[in-house]
Structures are given as C-alpha cells and as structure tokens.
XYZ file of C-alpha atoms in Angstrom:
264
model
C 8.959 -32.558 63.386
C 7.571 -28.614 63.856
C 9.464 -27.727 60.542
C 8.315 -30.343 58.664
C 5.055 -29.618 59.692
C 4.989 -26.012 58.815
C 6.402 -27.072 55.312
C 3.548 -29.593 54.907
C 1.004 -26.735 55.661
C 2.683 -24.120 53.157
C 2.673 -26.734 50.269
C -1.135 -27.345 50.987
C -1.447 -23.722 51.307
C 0.425 -23.054 47.987
C -1.579 -26.041 46.344
C -4.756 -24.191 47.123
C -3.717 -21.099 46.042
C -2.618 -22.578 42.702
C -5.939 -24.299 42.156
C -8.020 -20.963 42.923
C -5.937 -19.331 40.450
C -6.628 -21.458 37.885
C -10.430 -21.653 38.592
C -10.695 -17.684 38.719
C -8.707 -17.714 35.780
C -11.343 -20.072 33.625
C -14.135 -17.947 35.303
C -12.653 -15.022 33.345
C -12.937 -16.665 29.840
C -15.727 -18.133 27.745
C -16.378 -19.578 24.184
C -19.101 -18.935 21.656
C -20.217 -20.918 18.841
C -22.895 -20.724 16.225
C -23.983 -21.039 12.404
C -25.111 -19.287 9.563
C -27.689 -20.674 7.505
C -29.758 -19.686 4.495
C -33.365 -19.742 3.927
C -34.924 -19.679 0.515
C -34.002 -20.378 -3.184
C -29.971 -20.911 -3.170
C -28.511 -18.120 -5.954
C -27.252 -20.078 -8.813
C -23.841 -19.178 -9.537
C -22.232 -19.642 -12.659
C -18.725 -21.163 -12.730
C -15.980 -18.478 -13.148
C -14.444 -20.482 -15.880
C -16.425 -23.202 -17.768
C -14.760 -26.433 -18.016
C -13.378 -26.752 -21.452
C -13.740 -22.987 -22.296
C -10.795 -22.506 -24.614
C -11.090 -18.598 -24.841
C -9.689 -18.153 -21.261
C -6.057 -17.444 -20.647
C -4.230 -20.676 -19.940
C -7.173 -22.727 -21.056
C -5.192 -26.054 -20.374
C -4.923 -25.498 -16.805
C -7.381 -23.243 -15.787
C -10.206 -24.680 -17.771
C -9.309 -28.299 -17.090
C -11.594 -28.747 -14.524
C -13.386 -25.251 -14.350
C -13.188 -22.754 -11.669
C -16.459 -22.447 -9.401
C -17.618 -19.391 -8.010
C -17.266 -19.285 -4.199
C -18.597 -15.672 -3.764
C -21.763 -17.406 -1.853
C -21.551 -21.366 -1.095
C -24.515 -22.938 0.793
C -24.157 -26.379 1.945
C -27.518 -28.377 0.332
C -27.592 -30.817 2.886
C -27.833 -28.412 6.243
C -28.195 -24.763 4.420
C -24.957 -23.804 6.301
C -23.135 -20.585 4.645
C -19.558 -20.675 4.286
C -16.977 -18.238 4.405
C -18.999 -15.607 6.851
C -16.091 -13.806 8.436
C -16.757 -12.773 12.040
C -14.168 -10.229 14.024
C -13.677 -7.938 16.696
C -12.153 -5.037 15.203
C -9.617 -4.156 17.751
C -8.018 -6.532 20.173
C -9.578 -6.740 23.548
C -7.599 -5.371 26.614
C -7.092 -9.028 27.759
C -6.064 -11.954 25.254
C -6.117 -15.426 26.959
C -2.510 -16.430 27.656
C -2.654 -19.738 25.631
C -3.968 -17.598 22.565
C -1.408 -14.565 22.998
C 0.659 -16.074 20.200
C -0.230 -18.515 17.177
C -0.136 -22.112 17.503
C 1.112 -22.523 14.007
C 3.808 -19.872 13.043
C 3.295 -20.601 8.992
C 0.159 -21.075 7.189
C 0.046 -22.092 3.311
C -1.894 -20.096 0.638
C -1.866 -22.276 -2.458
C -2.836 -22.093 -6.249
C -4.236 -25.224 -8.088
C -6.325 -25.272 -11.444
C -6.206 -21.631 -11.523
C -7.916 -21.496 -8.196
C -6.728 -19.961 -4.875
C -6.804 -22.604 -1.919
C -8.283 -21.556 0.364
C -10.760 -19.028 -0.579
C -10.721 -17.386 2.691
C -8.225 -17.461 5.556
C -7.104 -15.930 8.887
C -3.566 -14.524 9.011
C -2.274 -13.251 12.433
C 0.516 -10.771 11.958
C 3.009 -13.155 14.380
C 2.498 -15.780 11.433
C 4.313 -16.225 7.697
C 1.845 -17.141 5.125
C 3.684 -19.184 2.439
C 2.611 -18.670 -1.121
C 2.976 -21.752 -3.155
C 1.347 -23.152 -6.716
C 0.949 -26.173 -7.982
C -0.103 -24.872 -11.784
C 2.791 -25.220 -14.193
C 2.123 -21.538 -15.314
C 2.752 -18.369 -13.536
C 0.653 -16.483 -11.363
C 0.528 -13.751 -9.015
C -0.657 -12.842 -5.640
C -1.795 -9.208 -5.488
C -3.427 -7.814 -2.024
C -5.615 -5.106 -2.148
C -5.795 -3.544 1.406
C -7.647 -0.268 2.117
C -5.096 1.164 4.864
C -2.133 -0.162 4.208
C 0.470 -0.934 1.185
C -0.739 -3.829 -1.165
C 1.548 -6.594 -1.737
C 2.320 -8.049 -5.493
C 4.233 -11.266 -5.788
C 5.139 -13.169 -8.881
C 4.605 -16.885 -8.101
C 6.698 -19.320 -10.253
C 4.959 -22.316 -12.251
C 4.894 -25.260 -9.892
C 6.530 -23.462 -6.958
C 6.059 -26.200 -4.081
C 8.856 -24.281 -1.723
C 6.985 -21.237 -1.764
C 7.376 -17.459 -1.246
C 7.054 -16.469 2.480
C 5.234 -12.957 3.421
C 4.585 -11.282 6.633
C 1.796 -8.507 7.344
C 2.730 -6.944 10.450
C -0.314 -4.413 10.724
C -4.036 -5.630 11.705
C -6.427 -4.718 8.751
C -9.567 -5.802 10.650
C -10.408 -1.779 10.714
C -11.897 -2.482 7.292
C -13.161 -5.878 5.858
C -11.225 -8.840 4.776
C -8.425 -7.926 2.458
C -8.946 -9.130 -1.142
C -6.684 -10.849 -2.991
C -6.423 -11.283 -6.824
C -4.405 -12.681 -9.882
C -3.552 -10.046 -12.438
C -2.700 -12.659 -14.851
C -6.032 -14.521 -14.306
C -8.639 -11.918 -12.916
C -11.202 -14.728 -12.075
C -9.035 -15.531 -9.234
C -10.101 -14.065 -5.936
C -9.400 -14.757 -2.151
C -10.020 -12.945 0.915
C -7.483 -12.528 3.891
C -8.416 -11.523 7.547
C -5.147 -10.139 8.950
C -5.131 -9.657 12.561
C -3.252 -9.008 15.698
C -5.503 -10.848 18.051
C -7.148 -14.436 17.911
C -10.880 -13.561 18.402
C -11.858 -13.722 14.801
C -13.431 -16.885 12.673
C -14.379 -17.698 9.315
C -17.867 -20.432 9.139
C -16.955 -23.842 7.586
C -18.592 -25.887 4.902
C -21.338 -26.339 7.299
C -21.759 -22.734 8.091
C -20.502 -23.132 11.695
C -17.776 -21.047 13.983
C -16.436 -21.470 17.068
C -14.238 -18.590 18.923
C -12.443 -20.145 22.306
C -11.367 -18.037 25.370
C -12.942 -14.709 24.849
C -12.795 -12.223 27.807
C -16.013 -12.973 29.648
C -18.479 -10.003 28.859
C -20.256 -8.288 25.921
C -18.255 -7.875 22.599
C -19.522 -6.673 19.301
C -18.470 -8.590 16.290
C -18.541 -7.148 12.541
C -19.946 -9.657 10.213
C -18.966 -9.900 6.863
C -19.529 -11.845 3.507
C -18.597 -11.695 0.197
C -21.743 -11.553 -1.378
C -23.599 -9.976 1.645
C -20.843 -7.561 2.231
C -21.464 -6.632 5.789
C -24.272 -8.739 6.682
C -27.632 -7.461 7.757
C -30.429 -9.629 8.853
C -33.308 -9.955 11.384
C -30.781 -10.347 14.420
C -28.264 -7.526 13.736
C -27.170 -4.909 11.336
C -23.455 -5.271 10.398
C -22.466 -5.578 14.224
C -23.360 -8.238 16.341
C -23.313 -7.918 20.023
C -22.619 -11.345 21.915
C -22.490 -11.745 25.620
C -19.670 -14.310 26.634
C -20.515 -16.136 29.726
C -17.396 -16.993 31.872
C -16.620 -20.378 32.294
C -19.018 -21.657 29.611
C -19.426 -22.275 25.924
C -22.299 -20.475 24.799
C -24.073 -22.127 21.614
C -26.113 -19.399 19.923
C -29.464 -19.439 18.011
C -28.414 -20.296 14.103
C -28.558 -16.943 12.200
C -30.837 -16.771 9.411
C -29.832 -15.405 6.285
C -32.607 -14.545 3.660
C -32.515 -13.226 0.110
C -33.520 -9.664 1.483
C -29.985 -9.494 3.020
C -28.384 -9.170 -0.223
C -27.313 -5.582 -1.313
C -29.675 -3.934 -3.625
C -27.980 -3.053 -6.565
C-alpha cells in the first residue's frame, strides 16, 4: 500500500510540474495585432496595363483584363492599407517551439493575366516556393536581392506543375526582395525571405497579427512598396513594440497620410 501511495504522490507531483511548466511557458510569449489605415485622398493609380491595350507585349493575355497597379492598395470601406511589411531584421534569441519550423513546407507563387499572385508574400528559409503559371505564354521570375545572388527562372506556358525554388539565407537585412518578369516589365512582386517566423504582411483590411513573440520590447522595421521605409507620427522606419507575456496586445491603428510618402 505504501508503494502505491508514493507512486500516486509522484504522479500528482509530475502533473503539477507539467502544468506549472506549461503556465510558465505561456507567460514567456505574447501576441500583437494592429492595423495600418490611410487618411486623406487615396492616390488614383492608373493600371499598369489598360484593358484592351494592343501596344503591350502579348496583349491577348496581358491586356485581356488589364493589370492593376498594386503598389498602394487602400480598402475603400475601412481605409486599411494592404501589403505593409513588418519584420524583425534578425531572429530573436528565443523562438516559440511551435514556430521553429514552418507549418507549410511549400507555398505557391503564381502568374495569371501577366500578374504575379500574390503581390507580396513571406517565404521562410525552410520552405520551398513553387513558381507556377496559368498563362499560355512564357514568363520569367527574376529576383533582385541586395546582398545575395539573384535567381532567374524561365516559366513555361501553362506550367501548373511548377518550378521549385529554395532560398536558404534570410534577406531581412534589407527591404523585401523585388521580383520581376523581364519579358513583361510591368510585372512586380515582393518576397520577404526570413529565417524566423516574426514577420507579417497586412491583409486587404490593413490588418496584421504576429503570434507567440518572446515577451519584452522588439524593434520592427516597417516597409511598404510606395512609402518605402514607413515614416509617420508614431515612428520613423523602426517601430518599437512591447509584447506582454501571456496576452494579445491590440495596438492603436497606425495612421498614414500623404505626408508619409517620400519626396521626389
């Protein structure tokens, strides 16, 4: 009976230790969420390719529906700014165990109507990016990193199998990597190549969420294609955010005005 009693106590003790460790672990991490909104008259951007423009190369495909300018996209309903990039330039000392590896081993980068889809994406160094095309014409995917070797892939017409590509080095020491098609120069996209999970791109509502950050203060670099490094009343280029342990911190919306645009 005594041995059974002590075994029972040991089991309870182990359960207590496990629960305590789980609580302490939760207290080491926090989540942030927020939104970028535009105040003022939204810039009226002409399409990169007008519908029906026969002067453009491969007009039967590229001008069939036209190609919009996605360099500054504002949601007319809530003024949210899409494709604002936030990122820690270097991986922190601690990364949440659930985020050490990407949940998806492969992501798709597509081409349709002479337009890259999506316009901006996050690519971790443990992921493969599968470059596809839904167009009946050739494209190429040409990266323009600042610090590392470029990639230049020819993508065959209607290639739904895709060309796999891996980039093994983080490129967050500079801005997101520009991607172009040399055959159709109006085609532009942006890749955030990262060796850690603490990066975000705002959605169509201008919203972002970064989960399970180490508790404490973090300095995020903020970049947008038209604004470049974002300067606003709240911060200049780098946004210092305090992550509260065990909590989701909802930040005040960041307001961007026309004065935030770089001067010519």
